[in-house]
PDB file of C-alpha atoms in Angstrom:
ATOM      1  CA  MET J   1       0.343   0.056   0.125  1.00 70.00           C
ATOM      2  CA  THR J   2       1.238   3.451  -1.347  1.00 80.00           C
ATOM      3  CA  VAL J   3       1.301   6.781   0.639  1.00 79.00           C
ATOM      4  CA  ASP J   4      -1.252   7.531  -2.557  1.00 79.00           C
ATOM      5  CA  THR J   5      -3.168   4.798  -1.740  1.00 75.00           C
ATOM      6  CA  LEU J   6      -3.881   5.755   2.037  1.00 64.00           C
ATOM      7  CA  LEU J   7      -4.981   8.857   1.130  1.00 75.00           C
ATOM      8  CA  GLY J   8      -6.818   8.375  -2.100  1.00 78.00           C
ATOM      9  CA  GLU J   9      -8.702   6.163  -0.429  1.00 73.00           C
ATOM     10  CA  GLN J  10      -8.763   8.293   2.895  1.00 81.00           C
ATOM     11  CA  LEU J  11      -7.498   5.761   5.194  1.00 81.00           C
ATOM     12  CA  PRO J  12      -6.669   7.836   8.125  1.00 84.00           C
ATOM     13  CA  GLN J  13     -10.259   9.533   8.277  1.00 90.00           C
ATOM     14  CA  ARG J  14     -11.615   5.916   8.298  1.00 90.00           C
ATOM     15  CA  ALA J  15      -9.365   4.886  10.779  1.00 91.00           C
ATOM     16  CA  ALA J  16     -10.143   7.649  13.176  1.00 93.00           C
ATOM     17  CA  GLY J  17     -13.621   7.470  12.693  1.00 95.00           C
ATOM     18  CA  LEU J  18     -14.009   2.884  13.187  1.00 95.00           C
ATOM     19  CA  GLY J  19     -11.683   3.695  16.177  1.00 94.00           C
ATOM     20  CA  ASP J  20     -14.693   6.071  18.058  1.00 96.00           C
ATOM     21  CA  VAL J  21     -17.161   3.223  16.950  1.00 96.00           C
ATOM     22  CA  LEU J  22     -14.544   0.980  18.776  1.00 96.00           C
ATOM     23  CA  VAL J  23     -14.753   3.109  21.430  1.00 96.00           C
ATOM     24  CA  ARG J  24     -18.058   3.548  21.708  1.00 97.00           C
ATOM     25  CA  ALA J  25     -18.670   0.110  21.851  1.00 97.00           C
ATOM     26  CA  VAL J  26     -16.248  -1.047  24.122  1.00 97.00           C
ATOM     27  CA  THR J  27     -18.045   1.513  26.738  1.00 96.00           C
ATOM     28  CA  GLU J  28     -21.087   0.096  26.271  1.00 97.00           C
ATOM     29  CA  LEU J  29     -19.795  -3.527  27.954  1.00 97.00           C
ATOM     30  CA  ALA J  30     -20.893  -3.944  31.097  1.00 96.00           C
ATOM     31  CA  VAL J  31     -19.253  -7.284  32.864  1.00 96.00           C
ATOM     32  CA  PRO J  32     -19.548  -7.790  36.882  1.00 94.00           C
ATOM     33  CA  GLY J  33     -16.478  -6.965  38.776  1.00 95.00           C
ATOM     34  CA  VAL J  34     -14.558  -5.959  35.571  1.00 97.00           C
ATOM     35  CA  ARG J  35     -13.823  -2.152  34.658  1.00 97.00           C
ATOM     36  CA  LEU J  36     -12.397  -1.184  31.398  1.00 98.00           C
ATOM     37  CA  GLU J  37     -10.489   1.688  30.082  1.00 97.00           C
ATOM     38  CA  THR J  38      -9.833   2.228  26.544  1.00 97.00           C
ATOM     39  CA  ILE J  39      -6.245   3.435  25.191  1.00 96.00           C
ATOM     40  CA  GLY J  40      -4.591   4.219  22.237  1.00 94.00           C
ATOM     41  CA  ARG J  41      -6.448   5.999  18.880  1.00 92.00           C
ATOM     42  CA  GLY J  42      -7.987   5.146  16.060  1.00 92.00           C
ATOM     43  CA  LEU J  43      -7.778   1.151  15.569  1.00 92.00           C
ATOM     44  CA  MET J  44      -5.095   1.234  17.231  1.00 92.00           C
ATOM     45  CA  THR J  45      -7.064   0.963  20.338  1.00 93.00           C
ATOM     46  CA  GLY J  46      -6.394  -0.747  22.906  1.00 95.00           C
ATOM     47  CA  VAL J  47      -8.662  -2.220  26.328  1.00 98.00           C
ATOM     48  CA  ARG J  48      -7.020  -2.151  29.620  1.00 98.00           C
ATOM     49  CA  ILE J  49      -8.611  -4.467  32.174  1.00 98.00           C
ATOM     50  CA  ALA J  50      -8.475  -1.643  35.387  1.00 97.00           C
ATOM     51  CA  ALA J  51     -10.032  -3.784  37.428  1.00 96.00           C
ATOM     52  CA  ALA J  52     -10.727  -7.942  37.278  1.00 96.00           C
ATOM     53  CA  PRO J  53     -12.581 -10.528  39.726  1.00 94.00           C
ATOM     54  CA  GLY J  54     -10.018 -12.212  41.537  1.00 91.00           C
ATOM     55  CA  GLY J  55      -7.720  -8.817  41.285  1.00 92.00           C
ATOM     56  CA  ASP J  56      -5.004 -10.652  39.390  1.00 95.00           C
ATOM     57  CA  ARG J  57      -5.349  -8.396  36.198  1.00 97.00           C
ATOM     58  CA  ALA J  58      -3.060 -10.149  34.151  1.00 97.00           C
ATOM     59  CA  ALA J  59      -3.825 -13.313  34.169  1.00 97.00           C
ATOM     60  CA  PHE J  60      -7.075 -12.613  33.583  1.00 97.00           C
ATOM     61  CA  THR J  61      -6.512 -10.455  30.528  1.00 98.00           C
ATOM     62  CA  ARG J  62      -4.258 -13.942  29.407  1.00 98.00           C
ATOM     63  CA  SER J  63      -7.137 -15.641  29.616  1.00 97.00           C
ATOM     64  CA  VAL J  64      -9.683 -13.183  27.405  1.00 98.00           C
ATOM     65  CA  VAL J  65      -7.181 -13.076  24.870  1.00 98.00           C
ATOM     66  CA  ARG J  66      -7.244 -16.805  24.686  1.00 98.00           C
ATOM     67  CA  ARG J  67     -11.163 -17.177  25.095  1.00 97.00           C
ATOM     68  CA  MET J  68     -10.946 -14.376  22.204  1.00 97.00           C
ATOM     69  CA  ARG J  69      -9.073 -16.493  19.721  1.00 97.00           C
ATOM     70  CA  ASP J  70     -10.844 -19.639  20.430  1.00 97.00           C
ATOM     71  CA  LEU J  71     -14.239 -17.570  19.769  1.00 96.00           C
ATOM     72  CA  GLY J  72     -11.982 -16.385  16.502  1.00 96.00           C
ATOM     73  CA  VAL J  73     -10.389 -13.202  16.955  1.00 96.00           C
ATOM     74  CA  ILE J  74      -6.944 -12.564  17.096  1.00 95.00           C
ATOM     75  CA  ALA J  75      -5.783 -10.122  20.002  1.00 95.00           C
ATOM     76  CA  LEU J  76      -2.901  -9.908  21.863  1.00 96.00           C
ATOM     77  CA  ARG J  77      -2.428  -9.012  25.490  1.00 97.00           C
ATOM     78  CA  GLY J  78       0.122  -6.032  26.207  1.00 95.00           C
ATOM     79  CA  GLY J  79       0.828  -3.353  28.297  1.00 95.00           C
ATOM     80  CA  THR J  80       3.353  -2.733  30.619  1.00 94.00           C
ATOM     81  CA  ASP J  81       1.574  -4.611  33.493  1.00 95.00           C
ATOM     82  CA  GLY J  82       0.265  -7.613  30.922  1.00 96.00           C
ATOM     83  CA  ALA J  83      -3.776  -5.905  31.428  1.00 98.00           C
ATOM     84  CA  VAL J  84      -4.178  -4.710  27.930  1.00 98.00           C
ATOM     85  CA  VAL J  85      -6.163  -6.224  25.397  1.00 98.00           C
ATOM     86  CA  LYS J  86      -4.848  -5.484  21.725  1.00 95.00           C
ATOM     87  CA  TRP J  87      -5.645  -5.750  17.984  1.00 86.00           C
ATOM     88  CA  THR J  88      -5.150  -4.097  15.014  1.00 87.00           C
ATOM     89  CA  PRO J  89      -7.741  -4.712  12.682  1.00 90.00           C
ATOM     90  CA  PRO J  90      -6.904  -3.851   8.823  1.00 90.00           C
ATOM     91  CA  LEU J  91      -7.736  -0.293   7.806  1.00 87.00           C
ATOM     92  CA  THR J  92     -10.426  -1.846   5.266  1.00 88.00           C
ATOM     93  CA  ILE J  93     -12.262  -3.795   8.067  1.00 94.00           C
ATOM     94  CA  PRO J  94     -15.943  -3.634   7.428  1.00 95.00           C
ATOM     95  CA  GLU J  95     -17.805  -1.674  10.668  1.00 96.00           C
ATOM     96  CA  ASP J  96     -19.570  -5.032  11.258  1.00 97.00           C
ATOM     97  CA  GLU J  97     -16.851  -7.213  11.411  1.00 97.00           C
ATOM     98  CA  LEU J  98     -14.767  -5.033  13.850  1.00 97.00           C
ATOM     99  CA  LEU J  99     -18.416  -4.554  15.722  1.00 97.00           C
ATOM    100  CA  ARG J 100     -18.094  -8.735  16.491  1.00 97.00           C
ATOM    101  CA  SER J 101     -14.785  -8.554  17.516  1.00 97.00           C
ATOM    102  CA  VAL J 102     -15.954  -6.144  20.458  1.00 97.00           C
ATOM    103  CA  SER J 103     -19.124  -8.629  21.139  1.00 98.00           C
ATOM    104  CA  VAL J 104     -16.046 -11.461  20.915  1.00 98.00           C
ATOM    105  CA  LEU J 105     -14.503  -9.247  23.951  1.00 98.00           C
ATOM    106  CA  GLY J 106     -17.803  -8.988  25.796  1.00 98.00           C
ATOM    107  CA  GLU J 107     -18.228 -12.742  25.394  1.00 98.00           C
ATOM    108  CA  ALA J 108     -14.696 -13.790  26.818  1.00 98.00           C
ATOM    109  CA  LEU J 109     -14.738 -11.302  29.616  1.00 98.00           C
ATOM    110  CA  THR J 110     -17.906 -12.597  30.975  1.00 97.00           C
ATOM    111  CA  ALA J 111     -16.942 -16.183  30.325  1.00 97.00           C
ATOM    112  CA  GLU J 112     -14.123 -15.516  32.238  1.00 96.00           C
ATOM    113  CA  ALA J 113     -15.386 -13.362  34.797  1.00 96.00           C
ATOM    114  CA  ASP J 114     -18.120 -16.241  35.745  1.00 94.00           C
ATOM    115  CA  SER J 115     -15.235 -18.907  35.758  1.00 91.00           C
ATOM    116  CA  THR J 116     -12.850 -16.565  37.688  1.00 85.00           C
ATOM    117  CA  GLY J 117     -16.104 -16.181  40.138  1.00 70.00           C
ATOM    118  CA  SER J 118     -16.607 -19.781  40.653  1.00 52.00           C
ATOM    119  CA  ASP J 119     -12.766 -20.574  41.176  1.00 51.00           C
ATOM    120  CA  ARG J 120     -13.297 -19.119  44.585  1.00 44.00           C
TER     121      ARG J 120
END
């Protein structure tokens, strides 16, 4: 992909707009015992697990990322504390697929929260 292609297809503006969609969708997720914070910009937005059941945010995040992969969404764990779910979709991702990835994040968070809560 060339700079001319990026600019001609307005991909930076598209990434910014889809990043806003991503942030709004993540903000709507509600999982008991889990507090989320979005970080980054555009389609390079990550989700910091600011609070997790059991208190071990890094282990919780590791399990969430694994569950997301099992559900078909490639995500990585990042952040200096290992408590950030990050994914970098292509600039051309359709909005419905981006929203599906957020839905999968919600499923993974809920399943892991339920699992962590039952381990006590």
